[in-house]
Coordinates of N, CA and C in Angstrom, one line a residue:
X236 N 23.0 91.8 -43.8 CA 23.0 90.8 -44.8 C 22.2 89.6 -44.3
X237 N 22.3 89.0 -42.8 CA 21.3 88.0 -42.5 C 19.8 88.4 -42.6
X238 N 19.6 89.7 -42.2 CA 18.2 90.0 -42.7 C 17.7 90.0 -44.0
X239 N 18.4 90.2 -45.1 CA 18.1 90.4 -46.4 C 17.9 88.6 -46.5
X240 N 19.1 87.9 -45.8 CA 18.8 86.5 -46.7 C 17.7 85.7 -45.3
X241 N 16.9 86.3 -44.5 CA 16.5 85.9 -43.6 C 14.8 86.1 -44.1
X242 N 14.8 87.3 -45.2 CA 13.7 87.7 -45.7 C 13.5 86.8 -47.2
X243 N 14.5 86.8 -47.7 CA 14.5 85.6 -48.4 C 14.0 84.3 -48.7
X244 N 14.5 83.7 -47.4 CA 14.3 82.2 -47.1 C 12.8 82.5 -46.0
X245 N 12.1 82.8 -45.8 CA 10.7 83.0 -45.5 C 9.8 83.3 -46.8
X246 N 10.4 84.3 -47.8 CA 9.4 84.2 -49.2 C 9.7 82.6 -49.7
X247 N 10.6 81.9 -49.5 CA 10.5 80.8 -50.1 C 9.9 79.4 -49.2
X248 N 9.7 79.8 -47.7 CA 8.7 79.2 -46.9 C 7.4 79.1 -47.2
X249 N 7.1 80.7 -47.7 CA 5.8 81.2 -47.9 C 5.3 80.5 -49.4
X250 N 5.9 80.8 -50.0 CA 5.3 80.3 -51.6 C 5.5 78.8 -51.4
X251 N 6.3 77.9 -51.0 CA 6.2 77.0 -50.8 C 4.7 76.0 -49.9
X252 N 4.3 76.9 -49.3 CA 3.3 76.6 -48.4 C 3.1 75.8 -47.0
X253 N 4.0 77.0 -46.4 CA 4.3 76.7 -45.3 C 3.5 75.4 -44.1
X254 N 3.5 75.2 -43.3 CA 3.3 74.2 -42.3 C 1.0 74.5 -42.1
X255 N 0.6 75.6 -42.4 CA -0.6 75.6 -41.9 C -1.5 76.8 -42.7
X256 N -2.5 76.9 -42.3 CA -3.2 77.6 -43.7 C -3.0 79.4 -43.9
X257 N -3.2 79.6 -45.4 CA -3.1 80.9 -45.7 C -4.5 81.2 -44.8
X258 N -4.3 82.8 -44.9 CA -5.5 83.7 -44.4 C -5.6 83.8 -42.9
X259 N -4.3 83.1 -42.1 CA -4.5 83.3 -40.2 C -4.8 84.2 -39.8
X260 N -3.7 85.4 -40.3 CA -3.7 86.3 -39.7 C -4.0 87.4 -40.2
X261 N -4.5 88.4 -38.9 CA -5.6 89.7 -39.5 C -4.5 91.1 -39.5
X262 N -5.2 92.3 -40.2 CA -4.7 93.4 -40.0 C -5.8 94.2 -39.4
X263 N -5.5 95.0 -38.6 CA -6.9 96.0 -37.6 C -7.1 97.2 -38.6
X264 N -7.8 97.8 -38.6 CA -7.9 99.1 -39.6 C -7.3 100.4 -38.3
X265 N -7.6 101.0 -39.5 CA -6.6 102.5 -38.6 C -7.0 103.1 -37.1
X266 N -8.7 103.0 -37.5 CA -9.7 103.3 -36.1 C -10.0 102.4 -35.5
X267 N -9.5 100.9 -35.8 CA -9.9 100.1 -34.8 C -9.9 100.1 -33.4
X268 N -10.6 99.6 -32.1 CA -10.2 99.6 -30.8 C -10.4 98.6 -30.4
X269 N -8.8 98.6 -30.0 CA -8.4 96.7 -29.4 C -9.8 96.4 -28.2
X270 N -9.8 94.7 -28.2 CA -10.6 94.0 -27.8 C -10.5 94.1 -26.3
X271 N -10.6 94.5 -25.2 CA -10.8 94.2 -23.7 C -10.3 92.8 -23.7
X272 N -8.4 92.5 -23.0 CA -7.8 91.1 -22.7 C -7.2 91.2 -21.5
X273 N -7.1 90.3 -20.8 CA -6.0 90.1 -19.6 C -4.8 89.0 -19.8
X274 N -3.9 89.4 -19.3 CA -2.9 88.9 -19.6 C -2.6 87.2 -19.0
X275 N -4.1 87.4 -18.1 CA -4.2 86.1 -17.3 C -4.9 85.3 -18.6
X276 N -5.3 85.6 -19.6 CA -6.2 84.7 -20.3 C -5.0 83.9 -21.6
X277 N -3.8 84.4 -21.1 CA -2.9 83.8 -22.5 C -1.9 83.1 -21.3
X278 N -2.3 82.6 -20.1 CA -1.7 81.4 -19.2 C -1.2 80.2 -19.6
X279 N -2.3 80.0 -20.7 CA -1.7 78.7 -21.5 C -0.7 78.3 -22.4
X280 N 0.0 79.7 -22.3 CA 1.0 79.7 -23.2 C 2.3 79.6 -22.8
X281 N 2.0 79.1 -21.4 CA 3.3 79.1 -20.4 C 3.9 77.6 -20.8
X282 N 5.3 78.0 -20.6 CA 6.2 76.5 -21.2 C 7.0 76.6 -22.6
X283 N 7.0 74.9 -23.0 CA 7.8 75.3 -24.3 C 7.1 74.5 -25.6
X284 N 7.4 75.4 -26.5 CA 6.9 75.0 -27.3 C 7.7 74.7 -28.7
X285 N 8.0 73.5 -29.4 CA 8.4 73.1 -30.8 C 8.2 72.8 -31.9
X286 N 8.6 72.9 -32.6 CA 8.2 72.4 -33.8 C 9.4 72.9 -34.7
X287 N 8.6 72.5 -36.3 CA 9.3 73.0 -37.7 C 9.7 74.4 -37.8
X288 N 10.4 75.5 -38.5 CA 10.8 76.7 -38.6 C 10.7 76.9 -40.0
X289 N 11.3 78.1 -39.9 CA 11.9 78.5 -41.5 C 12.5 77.3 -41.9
X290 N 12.4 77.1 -43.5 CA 13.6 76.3 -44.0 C 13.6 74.9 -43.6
X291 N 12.5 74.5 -42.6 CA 12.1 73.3 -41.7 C 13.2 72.9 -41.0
X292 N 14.0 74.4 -40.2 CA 14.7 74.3 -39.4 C 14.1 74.3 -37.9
X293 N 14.6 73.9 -36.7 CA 14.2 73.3 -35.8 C 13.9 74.6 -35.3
X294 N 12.7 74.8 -34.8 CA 12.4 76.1 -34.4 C 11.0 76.0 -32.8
X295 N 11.7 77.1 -31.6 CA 11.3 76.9 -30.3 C 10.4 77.9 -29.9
X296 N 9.5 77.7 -29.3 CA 8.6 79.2 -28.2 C 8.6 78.5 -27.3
X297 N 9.3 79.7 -25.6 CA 9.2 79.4 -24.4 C 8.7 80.4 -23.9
X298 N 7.6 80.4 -23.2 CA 7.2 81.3 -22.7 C 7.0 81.4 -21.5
X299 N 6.9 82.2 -20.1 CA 6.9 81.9 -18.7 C 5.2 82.4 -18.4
X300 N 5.0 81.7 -17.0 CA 3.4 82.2 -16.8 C 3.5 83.7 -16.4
X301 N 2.4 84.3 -16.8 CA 2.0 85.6 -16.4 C 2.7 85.6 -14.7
X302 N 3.3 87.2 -15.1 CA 4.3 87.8 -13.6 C 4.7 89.1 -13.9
X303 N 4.1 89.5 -12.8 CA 4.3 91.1 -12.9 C 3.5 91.9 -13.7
X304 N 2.2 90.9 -14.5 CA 1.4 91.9 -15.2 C 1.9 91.7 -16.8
X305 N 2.6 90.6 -17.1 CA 3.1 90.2 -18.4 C 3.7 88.7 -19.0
X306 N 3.5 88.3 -19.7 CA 4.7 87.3 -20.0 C 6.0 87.6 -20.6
X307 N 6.6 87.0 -20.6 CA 8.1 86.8 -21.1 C 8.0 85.5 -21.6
X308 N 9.5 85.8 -22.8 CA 9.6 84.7 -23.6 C 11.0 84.6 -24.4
X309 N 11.4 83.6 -25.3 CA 11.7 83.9 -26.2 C 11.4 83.1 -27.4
X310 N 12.2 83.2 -29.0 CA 11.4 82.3 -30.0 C 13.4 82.0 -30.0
X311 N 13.9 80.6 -30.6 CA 15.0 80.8 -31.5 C 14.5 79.7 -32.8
X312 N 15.1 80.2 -33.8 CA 15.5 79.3 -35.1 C 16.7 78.6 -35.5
X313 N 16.7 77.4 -36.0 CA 18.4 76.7 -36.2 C 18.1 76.7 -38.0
X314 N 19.1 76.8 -38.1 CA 19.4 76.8 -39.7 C 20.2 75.6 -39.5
X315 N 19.7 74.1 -40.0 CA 20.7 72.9 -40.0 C 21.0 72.7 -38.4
X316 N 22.6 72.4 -38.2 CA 22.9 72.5 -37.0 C 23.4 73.7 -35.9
X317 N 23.2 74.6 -36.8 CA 23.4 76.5 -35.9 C 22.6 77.2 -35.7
X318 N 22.4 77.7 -34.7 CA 21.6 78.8 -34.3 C 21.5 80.0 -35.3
X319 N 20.1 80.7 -35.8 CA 20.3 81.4 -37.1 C 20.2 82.1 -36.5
X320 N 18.9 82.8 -35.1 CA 18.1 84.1 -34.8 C 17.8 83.7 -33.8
X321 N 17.4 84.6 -32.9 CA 16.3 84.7 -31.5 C 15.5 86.0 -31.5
X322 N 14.3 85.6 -30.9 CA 13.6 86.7 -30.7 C 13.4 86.7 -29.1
X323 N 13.5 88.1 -28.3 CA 13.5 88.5 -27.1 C 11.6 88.6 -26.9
X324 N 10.9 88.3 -26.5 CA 9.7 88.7 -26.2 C 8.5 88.7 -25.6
X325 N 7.6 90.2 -25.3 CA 6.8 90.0 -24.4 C 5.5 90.2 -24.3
X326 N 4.2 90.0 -23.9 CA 2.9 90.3 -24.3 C 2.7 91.0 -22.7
X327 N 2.3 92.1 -23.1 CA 2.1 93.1 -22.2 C 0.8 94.1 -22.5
X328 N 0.1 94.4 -21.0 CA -1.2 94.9 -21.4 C -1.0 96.3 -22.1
X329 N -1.5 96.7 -22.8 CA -2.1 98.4 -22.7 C -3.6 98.9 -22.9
X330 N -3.2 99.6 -22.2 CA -4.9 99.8 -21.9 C -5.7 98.9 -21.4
X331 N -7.0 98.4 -21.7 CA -7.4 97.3 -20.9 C -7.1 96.1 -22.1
X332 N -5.9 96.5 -22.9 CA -6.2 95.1 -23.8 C -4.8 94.6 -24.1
X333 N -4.3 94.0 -24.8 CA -2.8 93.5 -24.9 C -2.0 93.9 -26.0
X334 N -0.4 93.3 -26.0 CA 0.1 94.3 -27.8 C 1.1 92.9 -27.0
X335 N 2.0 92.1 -28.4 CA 2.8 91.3 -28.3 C 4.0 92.4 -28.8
X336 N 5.1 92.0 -28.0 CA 6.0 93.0 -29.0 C 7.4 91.9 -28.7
X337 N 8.1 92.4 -29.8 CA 9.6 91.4 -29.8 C 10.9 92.6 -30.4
X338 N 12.1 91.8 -30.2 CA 12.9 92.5 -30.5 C 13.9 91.1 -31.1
X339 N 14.6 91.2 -32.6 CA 15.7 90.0 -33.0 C 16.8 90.5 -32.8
X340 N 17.4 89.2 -32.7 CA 18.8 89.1 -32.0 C 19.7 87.8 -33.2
X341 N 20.5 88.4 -34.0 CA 21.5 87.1 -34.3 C 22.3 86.6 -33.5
X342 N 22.4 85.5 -33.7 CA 23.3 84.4 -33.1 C 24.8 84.8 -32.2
X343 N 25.2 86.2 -32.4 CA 26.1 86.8 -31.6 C 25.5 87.9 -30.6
X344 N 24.3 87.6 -30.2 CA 23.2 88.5 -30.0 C 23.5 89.8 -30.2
X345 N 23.9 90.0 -31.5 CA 23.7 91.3 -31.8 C 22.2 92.0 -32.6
X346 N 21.5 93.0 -31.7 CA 20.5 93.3 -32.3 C 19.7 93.8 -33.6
X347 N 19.1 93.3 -33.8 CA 18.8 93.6 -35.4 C 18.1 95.3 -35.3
X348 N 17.2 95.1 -34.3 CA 16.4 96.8 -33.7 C 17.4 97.8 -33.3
X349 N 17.3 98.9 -33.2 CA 18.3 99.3 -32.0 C 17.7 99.0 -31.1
X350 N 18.6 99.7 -29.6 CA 18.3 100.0 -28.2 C 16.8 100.4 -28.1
X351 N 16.8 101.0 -28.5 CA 15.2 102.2 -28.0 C 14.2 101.1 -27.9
X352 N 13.1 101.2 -26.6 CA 11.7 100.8 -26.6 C 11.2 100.7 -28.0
X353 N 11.2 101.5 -28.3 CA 10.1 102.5 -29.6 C 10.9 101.3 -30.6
X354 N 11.9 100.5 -30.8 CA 12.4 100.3 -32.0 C 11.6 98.5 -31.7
X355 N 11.0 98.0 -30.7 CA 10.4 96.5 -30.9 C 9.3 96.4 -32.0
X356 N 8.9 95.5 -32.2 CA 8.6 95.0 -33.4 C 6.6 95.1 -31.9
X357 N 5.4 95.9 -32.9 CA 4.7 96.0 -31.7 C 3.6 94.7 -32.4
X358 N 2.4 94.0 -31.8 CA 1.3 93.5 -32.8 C 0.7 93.5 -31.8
X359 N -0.5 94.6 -32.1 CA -1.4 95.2 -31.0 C -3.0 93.9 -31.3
X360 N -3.4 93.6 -30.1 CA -4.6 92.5 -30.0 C -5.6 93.1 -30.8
X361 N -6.3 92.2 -32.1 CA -6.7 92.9 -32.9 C -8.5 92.1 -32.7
X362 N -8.4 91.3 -32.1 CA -9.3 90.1 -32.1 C -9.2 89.0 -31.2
X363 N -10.2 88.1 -30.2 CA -9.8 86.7 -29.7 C -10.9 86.2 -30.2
X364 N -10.9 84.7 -30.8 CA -12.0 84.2 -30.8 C -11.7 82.4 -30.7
X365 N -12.3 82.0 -29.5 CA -12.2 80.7 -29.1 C -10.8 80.9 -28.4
X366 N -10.2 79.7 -28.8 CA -8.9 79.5 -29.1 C -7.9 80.9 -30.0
X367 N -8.4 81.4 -30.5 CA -7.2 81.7 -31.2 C -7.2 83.7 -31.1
X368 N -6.0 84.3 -31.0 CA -5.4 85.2 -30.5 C -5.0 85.6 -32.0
X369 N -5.7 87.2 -32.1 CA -5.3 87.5 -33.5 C -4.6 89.1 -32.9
X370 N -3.7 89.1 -33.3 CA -2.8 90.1 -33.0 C -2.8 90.7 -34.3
X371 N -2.3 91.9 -34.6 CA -2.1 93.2 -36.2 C -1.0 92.1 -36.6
X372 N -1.2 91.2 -37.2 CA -0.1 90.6 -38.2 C 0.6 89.6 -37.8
X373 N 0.4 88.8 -36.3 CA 0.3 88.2 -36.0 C -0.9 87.3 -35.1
X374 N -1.1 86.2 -35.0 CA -1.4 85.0 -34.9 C -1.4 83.6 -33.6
X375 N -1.6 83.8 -32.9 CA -1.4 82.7 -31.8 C -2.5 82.1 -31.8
X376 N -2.7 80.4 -31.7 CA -3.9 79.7 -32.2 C -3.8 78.6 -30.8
X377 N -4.4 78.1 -30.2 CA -4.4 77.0 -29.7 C -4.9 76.0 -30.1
X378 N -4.0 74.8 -30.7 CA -4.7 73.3 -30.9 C -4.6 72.3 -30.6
X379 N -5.6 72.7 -29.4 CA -5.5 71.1 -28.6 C -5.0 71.8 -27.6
X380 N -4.8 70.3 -26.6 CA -3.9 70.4 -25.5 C -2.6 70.7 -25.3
X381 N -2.2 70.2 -26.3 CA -0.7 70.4 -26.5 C 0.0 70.5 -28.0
X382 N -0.9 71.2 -28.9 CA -0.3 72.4 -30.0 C -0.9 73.6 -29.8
X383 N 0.1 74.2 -30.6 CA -0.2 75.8 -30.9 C 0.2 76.1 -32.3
X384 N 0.1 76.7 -32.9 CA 0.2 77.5 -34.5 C 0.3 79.1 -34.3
X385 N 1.4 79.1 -34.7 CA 2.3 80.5 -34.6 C 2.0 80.9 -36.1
X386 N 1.4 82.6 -36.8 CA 1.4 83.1 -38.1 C 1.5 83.8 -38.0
X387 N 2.3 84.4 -38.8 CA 2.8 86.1 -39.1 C 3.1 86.3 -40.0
X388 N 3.2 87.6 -40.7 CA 2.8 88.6 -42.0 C 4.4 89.2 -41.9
X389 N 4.5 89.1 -43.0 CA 5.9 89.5 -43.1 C 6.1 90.2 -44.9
X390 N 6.5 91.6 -44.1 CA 6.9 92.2 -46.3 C 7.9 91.8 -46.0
X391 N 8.3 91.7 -47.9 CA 9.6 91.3 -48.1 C 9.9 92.6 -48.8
X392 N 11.2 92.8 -49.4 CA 11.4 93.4 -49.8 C 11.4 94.6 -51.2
X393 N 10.9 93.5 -51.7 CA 9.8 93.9 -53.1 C 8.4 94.6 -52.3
X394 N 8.0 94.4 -51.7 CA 6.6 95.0 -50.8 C 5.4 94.0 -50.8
X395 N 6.0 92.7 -51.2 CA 4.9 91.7 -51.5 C 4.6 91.3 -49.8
X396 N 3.5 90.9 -49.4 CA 3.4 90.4 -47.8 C 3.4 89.0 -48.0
X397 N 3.6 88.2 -47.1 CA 3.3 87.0 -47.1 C 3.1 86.4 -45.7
X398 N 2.5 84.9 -45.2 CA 2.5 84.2 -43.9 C 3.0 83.8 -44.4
X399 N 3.5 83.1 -42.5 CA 4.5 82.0 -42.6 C 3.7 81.9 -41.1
X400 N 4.0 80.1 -41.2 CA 2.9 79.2 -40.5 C 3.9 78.3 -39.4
X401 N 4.1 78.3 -38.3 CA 4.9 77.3 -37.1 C 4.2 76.7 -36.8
X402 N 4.2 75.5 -36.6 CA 3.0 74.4 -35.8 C 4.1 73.7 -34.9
X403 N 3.5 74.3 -33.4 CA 4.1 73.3 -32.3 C 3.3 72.2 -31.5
X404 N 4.3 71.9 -30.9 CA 4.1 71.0 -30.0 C 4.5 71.1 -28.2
X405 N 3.8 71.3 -27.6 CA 3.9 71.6 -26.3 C 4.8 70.7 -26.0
X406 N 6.3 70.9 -25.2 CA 7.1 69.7 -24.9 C 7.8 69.8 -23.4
X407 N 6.9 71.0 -23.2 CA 7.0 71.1 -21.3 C 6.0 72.1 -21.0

């Protein structure tokens, strides 16, 4: 049920027009081959980061510096004054190039995926250019010193796609 109304309240993020522009984020084609990245080149993304969410609930990215050959992280969202969601996640190489992958968790951390590796959510590096990190459907942008813009593609359940746009603010 929180996913159904979790998919919901992002189509009405999305049609509303969320925090930053349509068109961020890319999709790779079927034979594409990911771009040559190191895991050292997404360093900047170490720390925390804030801003607006869904629903212009208060919403977080922390991420740790590259260790062990990866980052770690997590995202959460507040709906009002409670915690709605968290996402577990990590950008990790494959091959010579990178894939972001996550896994949701409600607010009792019960998982939305199952157990299995195979069941994270994957967005394989589809593109870098300048500043900004185009992942299959997701989006990592650097603006500035201290923002970043988070975009991601999301079907709903009708099969319509839509972004939805985070604009943070570095606050460690």
């Amino acid at each position: 049920m929180i996913r159904k109304a979790l998919i919901a309240l992002m189509f009405v993020v999305a049609v509303t027009g969320g925090p930053a522009h349509a068109g961020e984020v890319r999709t790779a084609a079927a034979d594409s081959v990911p771009p040559a990245a190191s895991i050292d080149d997404l360093a900047w993304l170490a720390g925390e980061w804030s801003g607006e969410g869904i629903m212009g609930g208060a919403a977080r990215e922390v991420y740790s510096p590259p260790a062990g050959g990866q980052i770690i992280g997590h995202f959460s969202q507040m709906r009002g004054d409670d915690m709605w969601f968290y996402e577990l996640l990590s950008i990790v190489p494959r091959g010579n190039s990178l894939v972001y992958r996550l896994k949701h968790f409600g607010p009792d951390l019960a998982g939305w995926e199952t157990q299995e590796a195979e069941s994270a959510k994957e967005f394989v590096l589809v593109a870098q250019e300048g500043d900004a990190w185009y992942f299959n459907g997701l989006t990592i942008r650097r603006d500035g010193d201290k923002g970043m813009v988070a975009s991601v593609r999301v079907e709903l359940d009708d099969g319509k796609v839509e972004e939805l746009h985070f604009r943070y603010t570095r606050t460690r």
